[in-house]
Amino acid sequence: APMSRWETSFGKPLKGKVWVADFIFTSCKTVCPPMTMHMSELQEKIKKTGYKDVELVSFSIDPEVDTPQKLKQFANQFNSDFSMWHFLTGYSQKKIEKFAMKNFKNPVAKSDGNDQVVHGTSFYVFNKNGELIKDFDGSADFDADKITKEIERLR
């Protein structure tokens, strides 16, 4: 499970890189498709700039439902480039809820009998030392240029 290396040393695999994270799940009927569309837009902007030291990470917050296969199918709808955009799953529901709260102050909650997961819609920008620098709206007020400027500043 990719999460294990994250929990032992958070951000280590992306040390030396600027990265942007969000939280999504594949059966989300509301904000996740537009958020993932926006992340895809950001991916294209980053590729145009030619930056090789920027990564995107989408954490599944419904890991028991989101198999790697399911995530991949979801990601493929949004032209995801897996060399720079990582979709993570394979940890427990409790673990991702704790992780999101502790590192992102993002309250994630899945209630029994409901297939929808409550979560924030921010994009989180980290510097090369793995420190959270800023969060941006990933849904309605998304602005790719603003985020790209922040990435440029941190590089």
PDB file of C-alpha atoms in Angstrom:
ATOM      1  CA  ALA A   1       0.000   0.000   0.000  1.00  0.00           C
ATOM      2  CA  PRO A   2       1.539   3.290  -1.084  1.00  0.00           C
ATOM      3  CA  MET A   3       0.340   4.977   2.091  1.00  0.00           C
ATOM      4  CA  SER A   4       2.811   3.127   4.305  1.00  0.00           C
ATOM      5  CA  ARG A   5       5.782   5.117   3.057  1.00  0.00           C
ATOM      6  CA  TRP A   6       3.736   8.275   3.593  1.00  0.00           C
ATOM      7  CA  GLU A   7       2.883   7.594   7.182  1.00  0.00           C
ATOM      8  CA  THR A   8       6.433   6.712   8.227  1.00  0.00           C
ATOM      9  CA  SER A   9       7.916   9.864   6.777  1.00  0.00           C
ATOM     10  CA  PHE A  10       5.254  12.172   5.500  1.00  0.00           C
ATOM     11  CA  GLY A  11       6.234  13.863   2.246  1.00  0.00           C
ATOM     12  CA  LYS A  12       9.589  12.081   2.001  1.00  0.00           C
ATOM     13  CA  PRO A  13       8.982  10.450  -1.385  1.00  0.00           C
ATOM     14  CA  LEU A  14       8.419  13.927  -2.797  1.00  0.00           C
ATOM     15  CA  LYS A  15      11.325  15.584  -1.029  1.00  0.00           C
ATOM     16  CA  GLY A  16      12.947  18.110  -3.304  1.00  0.00           C
ATOM     17  CA  LYS A  17       9.746  18.553  -5.280  1.00  0.00           C
ATOM     18  CA  VAL A  18       6.903  21.007  -5.067  1.00  0.00           C
ATOM     19  CA  TRP A  19       3.637  19.114  -4.919  1.00  0.00           C
ATOM     20  CA  VAL A  20      -0.100  19.682  -4.902  1.00  0.00           C
ATOM     21  CA  ALA A  21      -2.528  17.330  -3.142  1.00  0.00           C
ATOM     22  CA  ASP A  22      -6.276  16.857  -3.007  1.00  0.00           C
ATOM     23  CA  PHE A  23      -8.765  14.353  -1.580  1.00  0.00           C
ATOM     24  CA  ILE A  24     -11.278  12.606  -3.825  1.00  0.00           C
ATOM     25  CA  PHE A  25     -13.247   9.377  -4.224  1.00  0.00           C
ATOM     26  CA  THR A  26     -14.483   7.700  -7.378  1.00  0.00           C
ATOM     27  CA  SER A  27     -18.195   7.380  -6.550  1.00  0.00           C
ATOM     28  CA  CYS A  28     -18.453  11.048  -5.578  1.00  0.00           C
ATOM     29  CA  LYS A  29     -21.498  12.596  -7.223  1.00  0.00           C
ATOM     30  CA  THR A  30     -20.746  16.231  -6.479  1.00  0.00           C
ATOM     31  CA  VAL A  31     -17.369  17.959  -6.168  1.00  0.00           C
ATOM     32  CA  CYS A  32     -14.798  15.293  -7.098  1.00  0.00           C
ATOM     33  CA  PRO A  33     -15.295  15.209 -10.873  1.00  0.00           C
ATOM     34  CA  PRO A  34     -14.932  19.015 -11.202  1.00  0.00           C
ATOM     35  CA  MET A  35     -12.003  18.976  -8.765  1.00  0.00           C
ATOM     36  CA  THR A  36     -10.275  16.271 -10.781  1.00  0.00           C
ATOM     37  CA  MET A  37     -11.013  18.206 -13.972  1.00  0.00           C
ATOM     38  CA  HIS A  38      -9.293  21.212 -12.368  1.00  0.00           C
ATOM     39  CA  MET A  39      -6.315  19.129 -11.287  1.00  0.00           C
ATOM     40  CA  SER A  40      -6.069  17.950 -14.891  1.00  0.00           C
ATOM     41  CA  GLU A  41      -6.059  21.570 -16.047  1.00  0.00           C
ATOM     42  CA  LEU A  42      -3.276  22.284 -13.562  1.00  0.00           C
ATOM     43  CA  GLN A  43      -1.365  19.237 -14.852  1.00  0.00           C
ATOM     44  CA  GLU A  44      -1.492  20.630 -18.401  1.00  0.00           C
ATOM     45  CA  LYS A  45      -0.336  24.075 -17.229  1.00  0.00           C
ATOM     46  CA  ILE A  46       2.599  22.550 -15.353  1.00  0.00           C
ATOM     47  CA  LYS A  47       3.549  20.435 -18.378  1.00  0.00           C
ATOM     48  CA  LYS A  48       3.501  23.524 -20.609  1.00  0.00           C
ATOM     49  CA  THR A  49       5.976  25.234 -18.275  1.00  0.00           C
ATOM     50  CA  GLY A  50       8.261  22.230 -18.607  1.00  0.00           C
ATOM     51  CA  TYR A  51       8.697  21.776 -14.831  1.00  0.00           C
ATOM     52  CA  LYS A  52       9.931  18.301 -14.016  1.00  0.00           C
ATOM     53  CA  ASP A  53      10.045  18.865 -10.256  1.00  0.00           C
ATOM     54  CA  VAL A  54       6.323  19.234  -9.594  1.00  0.00           C
ATOM     55  CA  GLU A  55       4.018  16.348  -8.647  1.00  0.00           C
ATOM     56  CA  LEU A  56       0.289  16.010  -8.104  1.00  0.00           C
ATOM     57  CA  VAL A  57      -1.236  13.638  -5.551  1.00  0.00           C
ATOM     58  CA  SER A  58      -4.890  12.631  -5.215  1.00  0.00           C
ATOM     59  CA  PHE A  59      -5.680  10.676  -2.052  1.00  0.00           C
ATOM     60  CA  SER A  60      -8.760   8.446  -2.135  1.00  0.00           C
ATOM     61  CA  ILE A  61     -10.898   9.038   0.938  1.00  0.00           C
ATOM     62  CA  ASP A  62     -12.981   5.933   0.226  1.00  0.00           C
ATOM     63  CA  PRO A  63     -10.142   3.395   0.144  1.00  0.00           C
ATOM     64  CA  GLU A  64     -12.221   0.289   0.757  1.00  0.00           C
ATOM     65  CA  VAL A  65     -14.296   1.016  -2.356  1.00  0.00           C
ATOM     66  CA  ASP A  66     -11.564   2.609  -4.469  1.00  0.00           C
ATOM     67  CA  THR A  67      -9.398  -0.239  -5.664  1.00  0.00           C
ATOM     68  CA  PRO A  68      -6.306   0.728  -7.670  1.00  0.00           C
ATOM     69  CA  GLN A  69      -8.232  -0.476 -10.741  1.00  0.00           C
ATOM     70  CA  LYS A  70     -11.206   1.783  -9.981  1.00  0.00           C
ATOM     71  CA  LEU A  71      -8.957   4.766  -9.328  1.00  0.00           C
ATOM     72  CA  LYS A  72      -7.138   4.188 -12.587  1.00  0.00           C
ATOM     73  CA  GLN A  73     -10.387   4.105 -14.561  1.00  0.00           C
ATOM     74  CA  PHE A  74     -11.484   7.292 -12.818  1.00  0.00           C
ATOM     75  CA  ALA A  75      -8.139   8.981 -13.476  1.00  0.00           C
ATOM     76  CA  ASN A  76      -8.182   8.015 -17.136  1.00  0.00           C
ATOM     77  CA  GLN A  77     -11.336  10.071 -17.690  1.00  0.00           C
ATOM     78  CA  PHE A  78      -9.265  13.143 -16.882  1.00  0.00           C
ATOM     79  CA  ASN A  79      -6.158  12.573 -19.051  1.00  0.00           C
ATOM     80  CA  SER A  80      -4.056  11.850 -16.001  1.00  0.00           C
ATOM     81  CA  ASP A  81      -0.342  11.544 -16.620  1.00  0.00           C
ATOM     82  CA  PHE A  82       0.702   8.911 -14.077  1.00  0.00           C
ATOM     83  CA  SER A  83       4.354   9.920 -14.302  1.00  0.00           C
ATOM     84  CA  MET A  84       3.521  13.109 -12.380  1.00  0.00           C
ATOM     85  CA  TRP A  85       0.025  12.593 -10.969  1.00  0.00           C
ATOM     86  CA  HIS A  86      -0.383   9.874  -8.338  1.00  0.00           C
ATOM     87  CA  PHE A  87      -3.684   8.387  -7.187  1.00  0.00           C
ATOM     88  CA  LEU A  88      -3.297   6.716  -3.787  1.00  0.00           C
ATOM     89  CA  THR A  89      -5.383   4.083  -2.011  1.00  0.00           C
ATOM     90  CA  GLY A  90      -4.785   0.869  -0.064  1.00  0.00           C
ATOM     91  CA  TYR A  91      -5.005   2.169   3.513  1.00  0.00           C
ATOM     92  CA  SER A  92      -7.901   2.036   5.976  1.00  0.00           C
ATOM     93  CA  GLN A  93     -10.750   4.540   6.208  1.00  0.00           C
ATOM     94  CA  LYS A  94      -9.698   5.449   9.741  1.00  0.00           C
ATOM     95  CA  LYS A  95      -6.107   6.050   8.635  1.00  0.00           C
ATOM     96  CA  ILE A  96      -6.974   8.472   5.821  1.00  0.00           C
ATOM     97  CA  GLU A  97      -9.427  10.357   8.051  1.00  0.00           C
ATOM     98  CA  LYS A  98      -6.729  10.826  10.703  1.00  0.00           C
ATOM     99  CA  PHE A  99      -4.098  11.666   8.095  1.00  0.00           C
ATOM    100  CA  ALA A 100      -6.293  14.294   6.403  1.00  0.00           C
ATOM    101  CA  MET A 101      -7.120  15.947   9.702  1.00  0.00           C
ATOM    102  CA  LYS A 102      -3.594  15.892  11.112  1.00  0.00           C
ATOM    103  CA  ASN A 103      -1.682  17.041   8.043  1.00  0.00           C
ATOM    104  CA  PHE A 104      -4.292  19.032   6.146  1.00  0.00           C
ATOM    105  CA  LYS A 105      -6.884  20.090   8.750  1.00  0.00           C
ATOM    106  CA  ASN A 106      -9.342  18.505   6.319  1.00  0.00           C
ATOM    107  CA  PRO A 107     -12.257  16.831   8.107  1.00  0.00           C
ATOM    108  CA  VAL A 108     -13.070  13.651   6.181  1.00  0.00           C
ATOM    109  CA  ALA A 109     -16.051  11.585   7.301  1.00  0.00           C
ATOM    110  CA  LYS A 110     -17.750   8.506   5.911  1.00  0.00           C
ATOM    111  CA  SER A 111     -20.909   7.509   7.725  1.00  0.00           C
ATOM    112  CA  ASP A 112     -22.281   3.990   7.702  1.00  0.00           C
ATOM    113  CA  GLY A 113     -24.833   3.241   5.035  1.00  0.00           C
ATOM    114  CA  ASN A 114     -23.891   6.292   2.981  1.00  0.00           C
ATOM    115  CA  ASP A 115     -21.760   5.970  -0.139  1.00  0.00           C
ATOM    116  CA  GLN A 116     -20.840   9.662  -0.120  1.00  0.00           C
ATOM    117  CA  VAL A 117     -17.863  10.899   1.915  1.00  0.00           C
ATOM    118  CA  VAL A 118     -17.802  14.387   3.402  1.00  0.00           C
ATOM    119  CA  HIS A 119     -14.549  16.251   2.708  1.00  0.00           C
ATOM    120  CA  GLY A 120     -12.971  19.598   1.884  1.00  0.00           C
ATOM    121  CA  THR A 121     -12.361  20.714  -1.686  1.00  0.00           C
ATOM    122  CA  SER A 122      -9.000  22.432  -1.342  1.00  0.00           C
ATOM    123  CA  PHE A 123      -5.820  21.897  -3.337  1.00  0.00           C
ATOM    124  CA  TYR A 124      -2.860  21.884  -0.931  1.00  0.00           C
ATOM    125  CA  VAL A 125       0.497  23.182  -2.128  1.00  0.00           C
ATOM    126  CA  PHE A 126       3.664  21.860  -0.473  1.00  0.00           C
ATOM    127  CA  ASN A 127       7.205  23.193  -0.759  1.00  0.00           C
ATOM    128  CA  LYS A 128      10.308  21.102  -1.421  1.00  0.00           C
ATOM    129  CA  ASN A 129      10.692  20.333   2.295  1.00  0.00           C
ATOM    130  CA  GLY A 130       7.231  18.795   2.448  1.00  0.00           C
ATOM    131  CA  GLU A 131       5.722  21.737   4.338  1.00  0.00           C
ATOM    132  CA  LEU A 132       2.171  22.794   3.586  1.00  0.00           C
ATOM    133  CA  ILE A 133       2.424  26.369   2.334  1.00  0.00           C
ATOM    134  CA  LYS A 134      -1.003  27.283   1.055  1.00  0.00           C
ATOM    135  CA  ASP A 135      -4.367  25.886   0.108  1.00  0.00           C
ATOM    136  CA  PHE A 136      -6.501  26.927  -2.837  1.00  0.00           C
ATOM    137  CA  ASP A 137     -10.115  26.319  -3.800  1.00  0.00           C
ATOM    138  CA  GLY A 138     -10.230  23.207  -5.969  1.00  0.00           C
ATOM    139  CA  SER A 139     -13.872  23.478  -6.969  1.00  0.00           C
ATOM    140  CA  ALA A 140     -15.991  26.575  -7.676  1.00  0.00           C
ATOM    141  CA  ASP A 141     -13.354  29.326  -7.415  1.00  0.00           C
ATOM    142  CA  PHE A 142     -10.536  27.326  -8.946  1.00  0.00           C
ATOM    143  CA  ASP A 143      -7.810  29.456 -10.526  1.00  0.00           C
ATOM    144  CA  ALA A 144      -5.018  27.493 -12.235  1.00  0.00           C
ATOM    145  CA  ASP A 145      -2.899  30.610 -12.791  1.00  0.00           C
ATOM    146  CA  LYS A 146      -2.877  31.482  -9.105  1.00  0.00           C
ATOM    147  CA  ILE A 147      -1.706  28.001  -8.182  1.00  0.00           C
ATOM    148  CA  THR A 148       0.888  27.931 -10.973  1.00  0.00           C
ATOM    149  CA  LYS A 149       2.291  31.260  -9.698  1.00  0.00           C
ATOM    150  CA  GLU A 150       2.604  29.792  -6.216  1.00  0.00           C
ATOM    151  CA  ILE A 151       4.374  26.726  -7.642  1.00  0.00           C
ATOM    152  CA  GLU A 152       6.793  29.007  -9.537  1.00  0.00           C
ATOM    153  CA  ARG A 153       7.531  30.917  -6.354  1.00  0.00           C
ATOM    154  CA  LEU A 154       8.329  27.724  -4.458  1.00  0.00           C
ATOM    155  CA  ARG A 155      10.539  26.160  -7.101  1.00  0.00           C
TER     156      ARG A 155
END
